[in-house]
Tab-separated table of C-alpha atoms in Angstrom:
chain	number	residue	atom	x	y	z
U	1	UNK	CA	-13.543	0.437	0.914
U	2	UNK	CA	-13.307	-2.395	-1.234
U	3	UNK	CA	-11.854	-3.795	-4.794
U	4	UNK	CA	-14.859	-1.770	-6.772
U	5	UNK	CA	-13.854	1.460	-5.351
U	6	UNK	CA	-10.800	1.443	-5.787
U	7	UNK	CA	-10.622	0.153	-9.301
U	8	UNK	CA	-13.421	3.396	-9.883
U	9	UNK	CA	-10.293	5.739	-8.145
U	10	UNK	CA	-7.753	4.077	-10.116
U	11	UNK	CA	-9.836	4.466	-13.339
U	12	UNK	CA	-10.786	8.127	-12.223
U	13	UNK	CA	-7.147	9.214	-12.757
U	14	UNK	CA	-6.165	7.793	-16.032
U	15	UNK	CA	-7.474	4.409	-17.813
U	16	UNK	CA	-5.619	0.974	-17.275
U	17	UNK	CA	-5.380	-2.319	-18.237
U	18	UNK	CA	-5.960	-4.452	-15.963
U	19	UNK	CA	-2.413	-5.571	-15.681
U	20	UNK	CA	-1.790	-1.851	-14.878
U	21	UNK	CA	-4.662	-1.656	-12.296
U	22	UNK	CA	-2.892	-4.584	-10.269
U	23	UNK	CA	0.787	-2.881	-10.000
U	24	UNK	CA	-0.770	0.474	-9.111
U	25	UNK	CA	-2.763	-1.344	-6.067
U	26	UNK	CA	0.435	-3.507	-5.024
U	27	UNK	CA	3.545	-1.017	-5.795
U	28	UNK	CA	1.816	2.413	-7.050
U	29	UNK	CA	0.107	5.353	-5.807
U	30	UNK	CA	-2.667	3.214	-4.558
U	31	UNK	CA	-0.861	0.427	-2.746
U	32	UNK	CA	-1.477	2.141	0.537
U	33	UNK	CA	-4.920	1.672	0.949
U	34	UNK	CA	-6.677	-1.465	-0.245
U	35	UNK	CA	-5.273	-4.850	-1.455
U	36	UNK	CA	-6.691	-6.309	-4.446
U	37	UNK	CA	-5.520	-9.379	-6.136
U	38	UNK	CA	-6.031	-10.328	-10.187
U	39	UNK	CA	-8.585	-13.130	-8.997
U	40	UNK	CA	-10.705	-9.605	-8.065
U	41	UNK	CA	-10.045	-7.454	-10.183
U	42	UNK	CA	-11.544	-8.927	-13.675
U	43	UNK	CA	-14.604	-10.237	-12.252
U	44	UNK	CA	-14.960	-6.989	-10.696
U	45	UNK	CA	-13.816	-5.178	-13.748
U	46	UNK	CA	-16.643	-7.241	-15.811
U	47	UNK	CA	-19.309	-6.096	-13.359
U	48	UNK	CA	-18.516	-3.049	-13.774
U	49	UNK	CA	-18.630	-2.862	-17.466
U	50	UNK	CA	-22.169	-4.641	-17.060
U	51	UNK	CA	-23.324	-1.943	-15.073
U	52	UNK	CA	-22.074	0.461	-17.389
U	53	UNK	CA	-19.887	2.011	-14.669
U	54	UNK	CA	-16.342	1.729	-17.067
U	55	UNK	CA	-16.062	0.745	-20.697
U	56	UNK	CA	-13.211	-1.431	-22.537
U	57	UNK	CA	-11.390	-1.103	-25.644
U	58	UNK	CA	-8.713	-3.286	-27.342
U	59	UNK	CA	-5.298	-2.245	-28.535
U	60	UNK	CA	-3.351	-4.025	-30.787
U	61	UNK	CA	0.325	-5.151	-29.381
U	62	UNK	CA	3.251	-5.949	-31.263
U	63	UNK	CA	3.874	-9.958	-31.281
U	64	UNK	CA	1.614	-10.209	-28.041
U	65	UNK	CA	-2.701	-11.029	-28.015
U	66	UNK	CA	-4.667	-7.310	-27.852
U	67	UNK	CA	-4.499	-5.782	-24.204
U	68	UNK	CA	-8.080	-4.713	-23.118
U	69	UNK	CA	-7.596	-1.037	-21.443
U	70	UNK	CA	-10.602	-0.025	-19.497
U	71	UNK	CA	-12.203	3.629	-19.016
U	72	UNK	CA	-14.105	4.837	-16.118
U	73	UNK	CA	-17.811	6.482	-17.650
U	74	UNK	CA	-19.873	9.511	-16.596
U	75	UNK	CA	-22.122	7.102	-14.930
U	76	UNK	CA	-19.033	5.330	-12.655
U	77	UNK	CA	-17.557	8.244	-11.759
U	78	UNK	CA	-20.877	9.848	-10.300
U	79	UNK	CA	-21.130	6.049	-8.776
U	80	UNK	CA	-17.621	6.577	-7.243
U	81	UNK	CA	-18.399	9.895	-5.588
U	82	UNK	CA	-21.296	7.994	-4.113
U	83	UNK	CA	-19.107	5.468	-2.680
U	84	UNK	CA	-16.412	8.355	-1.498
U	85	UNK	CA	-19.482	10.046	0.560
U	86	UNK	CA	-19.179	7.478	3.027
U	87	UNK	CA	-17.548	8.131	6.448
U	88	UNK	CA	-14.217	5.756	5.672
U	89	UNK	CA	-13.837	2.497	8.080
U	90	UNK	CA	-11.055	2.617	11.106
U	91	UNK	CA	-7.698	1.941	9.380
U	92	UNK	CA	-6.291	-1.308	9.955
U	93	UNK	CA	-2.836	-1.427	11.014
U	94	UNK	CA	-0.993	-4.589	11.484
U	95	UNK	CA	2.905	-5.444	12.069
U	96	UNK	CA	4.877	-8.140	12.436
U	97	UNK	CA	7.809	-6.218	13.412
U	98	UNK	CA	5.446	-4.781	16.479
U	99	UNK	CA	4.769	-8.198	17.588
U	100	UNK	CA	8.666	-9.538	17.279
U	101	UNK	CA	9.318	-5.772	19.137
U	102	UNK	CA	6.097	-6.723	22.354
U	103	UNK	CA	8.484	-9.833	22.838
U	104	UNK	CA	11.854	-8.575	22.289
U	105	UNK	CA	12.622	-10.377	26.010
U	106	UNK	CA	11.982	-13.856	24.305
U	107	UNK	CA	14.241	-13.046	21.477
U	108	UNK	CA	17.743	-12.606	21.144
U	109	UNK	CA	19.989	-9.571	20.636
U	110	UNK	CA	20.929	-10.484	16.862
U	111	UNK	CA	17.203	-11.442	16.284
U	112	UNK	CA	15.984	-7.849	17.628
U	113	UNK	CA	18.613	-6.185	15.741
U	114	UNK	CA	18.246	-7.917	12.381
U	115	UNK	CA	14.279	-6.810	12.874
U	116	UNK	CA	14.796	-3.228	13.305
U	117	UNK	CA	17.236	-3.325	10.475
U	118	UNK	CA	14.996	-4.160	8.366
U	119	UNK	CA	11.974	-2.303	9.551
U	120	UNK	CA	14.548	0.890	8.949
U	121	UNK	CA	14.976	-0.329	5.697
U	122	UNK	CA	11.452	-0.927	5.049
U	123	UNK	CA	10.485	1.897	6.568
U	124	UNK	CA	13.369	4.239	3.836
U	125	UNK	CA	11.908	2.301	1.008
U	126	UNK	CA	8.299	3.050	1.434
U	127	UNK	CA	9.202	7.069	2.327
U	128	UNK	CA	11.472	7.294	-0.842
U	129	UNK	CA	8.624	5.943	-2.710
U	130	UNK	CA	6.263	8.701	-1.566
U	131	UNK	CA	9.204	10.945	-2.223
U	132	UNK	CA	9.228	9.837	-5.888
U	133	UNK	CA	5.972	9.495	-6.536
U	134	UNK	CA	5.292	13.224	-4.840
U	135	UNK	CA	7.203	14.837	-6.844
U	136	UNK	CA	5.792	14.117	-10.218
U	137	UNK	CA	2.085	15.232	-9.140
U	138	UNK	CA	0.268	18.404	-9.366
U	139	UNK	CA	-3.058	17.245	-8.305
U	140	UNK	CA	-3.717	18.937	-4.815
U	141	UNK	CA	-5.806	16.638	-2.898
U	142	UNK	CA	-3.163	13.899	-3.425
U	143	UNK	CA	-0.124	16.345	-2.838
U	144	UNK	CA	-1.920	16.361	0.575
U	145	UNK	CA	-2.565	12.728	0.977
U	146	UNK	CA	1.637	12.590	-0.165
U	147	UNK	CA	2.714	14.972	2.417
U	148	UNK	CA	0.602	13.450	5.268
U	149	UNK	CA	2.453	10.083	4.512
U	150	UNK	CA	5.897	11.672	4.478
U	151	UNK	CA	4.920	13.015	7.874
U	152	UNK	CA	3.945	9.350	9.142
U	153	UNK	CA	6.679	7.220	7.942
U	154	UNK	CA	9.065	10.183	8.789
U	155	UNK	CA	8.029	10.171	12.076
U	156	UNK	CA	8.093	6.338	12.103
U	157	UNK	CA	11.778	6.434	10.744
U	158	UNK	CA	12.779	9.005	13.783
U	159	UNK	CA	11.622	6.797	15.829
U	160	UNK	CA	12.819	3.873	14.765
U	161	UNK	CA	15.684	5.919	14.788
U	162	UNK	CA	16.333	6.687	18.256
U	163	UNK	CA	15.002	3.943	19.761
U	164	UNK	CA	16.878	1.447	18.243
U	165	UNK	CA	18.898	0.388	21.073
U	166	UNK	CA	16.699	0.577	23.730
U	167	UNK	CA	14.611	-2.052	22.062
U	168	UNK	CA	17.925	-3.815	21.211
U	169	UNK	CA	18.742	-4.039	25.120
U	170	UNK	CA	15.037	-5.384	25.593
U	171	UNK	CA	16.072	-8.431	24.377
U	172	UNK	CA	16.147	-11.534	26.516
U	173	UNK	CA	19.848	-12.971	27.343
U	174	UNK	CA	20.901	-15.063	24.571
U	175	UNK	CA	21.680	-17.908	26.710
U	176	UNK	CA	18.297	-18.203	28.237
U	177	UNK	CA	16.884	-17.964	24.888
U	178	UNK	CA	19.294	-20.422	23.464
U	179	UNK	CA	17.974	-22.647	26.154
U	180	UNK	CA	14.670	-22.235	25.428
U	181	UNK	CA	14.930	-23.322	21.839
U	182	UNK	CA	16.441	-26.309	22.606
């Protein structure tokens, strides 16, 4: 999947500025699936308003220049379905926390702690943003993609959870790793 698709699924759903594009793939409903940055999106955005795949319009703002709000066509969403009938790539998981965790014996006890903290904490953000977010849709296919992430970071948190201290006593003796640092 790439920046053009997902622009086409944002667009799908309701038109956007581009502005609004960037916060929904960063901190919205689609931040969980591809990253995009601004330096993508408008070139992107310009292709595909050549190709005819989304059109633009200006609105006046109060005080501010016009914001351009773009539109996805007939012609981009049948080019979206295309792109959707497409076995999806592996997902890609990666975590810092994991690696920190696969050396816990290198690190100390406050070091192991203070990561697991905050992968809790990360962990509670991202599932009461699914919460939130869940609650305020009535489209079926992405009450479905909602509840399957509840179910992952849930099970995630659980875990996190209960295994807290066993990865806490993982950790090397402070001394030694003191020593090492020196």
């Amino acid at each position: 999947m790439n920046t053009q698709t997902l622009i086409l699924a944002i667009l799908n759903f309701d038109d956007a500025t581009g502005y609004e594009i960037k916060k929904q793939s960063s901190e919205g409903a689609f931040s969980f699936f591809v990253d995009i940055s601004f330096g993508s999106i408008y070139p992107t955005l310009s292709r595909l308003e050549a190709e005819g795949y989304v059109t633009s319009r200006s609105e006046s703002q109060s005080g501010k220049p016009d914001k351009k709000i773009y539109a996805i066509t007939d012609a981009g969403r049948a080019e979206f379905i295309k792109m959707l009938d497409v076995v999806p790539q592996r997902d890609k998981f990666k975590s810092e926390f994991l690696l920190t965790g696969m050396c816990a014996d290198l690190c100390s006890q406050k070091t192991i702690e203070q990561a697991i903290n905050k992968q809790i904490a990360d962990t509670q953000d991202i599932l009461d943003m699914i919460i939130d977010r869940g609650q305020s849709c009535d489209h079926a296919a992405t009450q479905w993609v909602t509840s399957f992430g509840l179910h992952v970071k849930q099970a995630t948190l659980e875990y996190l959870k209960n295994n807290r201290e066993s990865l806490i006593a993982l950790a090397g003796d402070q001394q030694v790793v003191k020593d090492a640092a020196e």
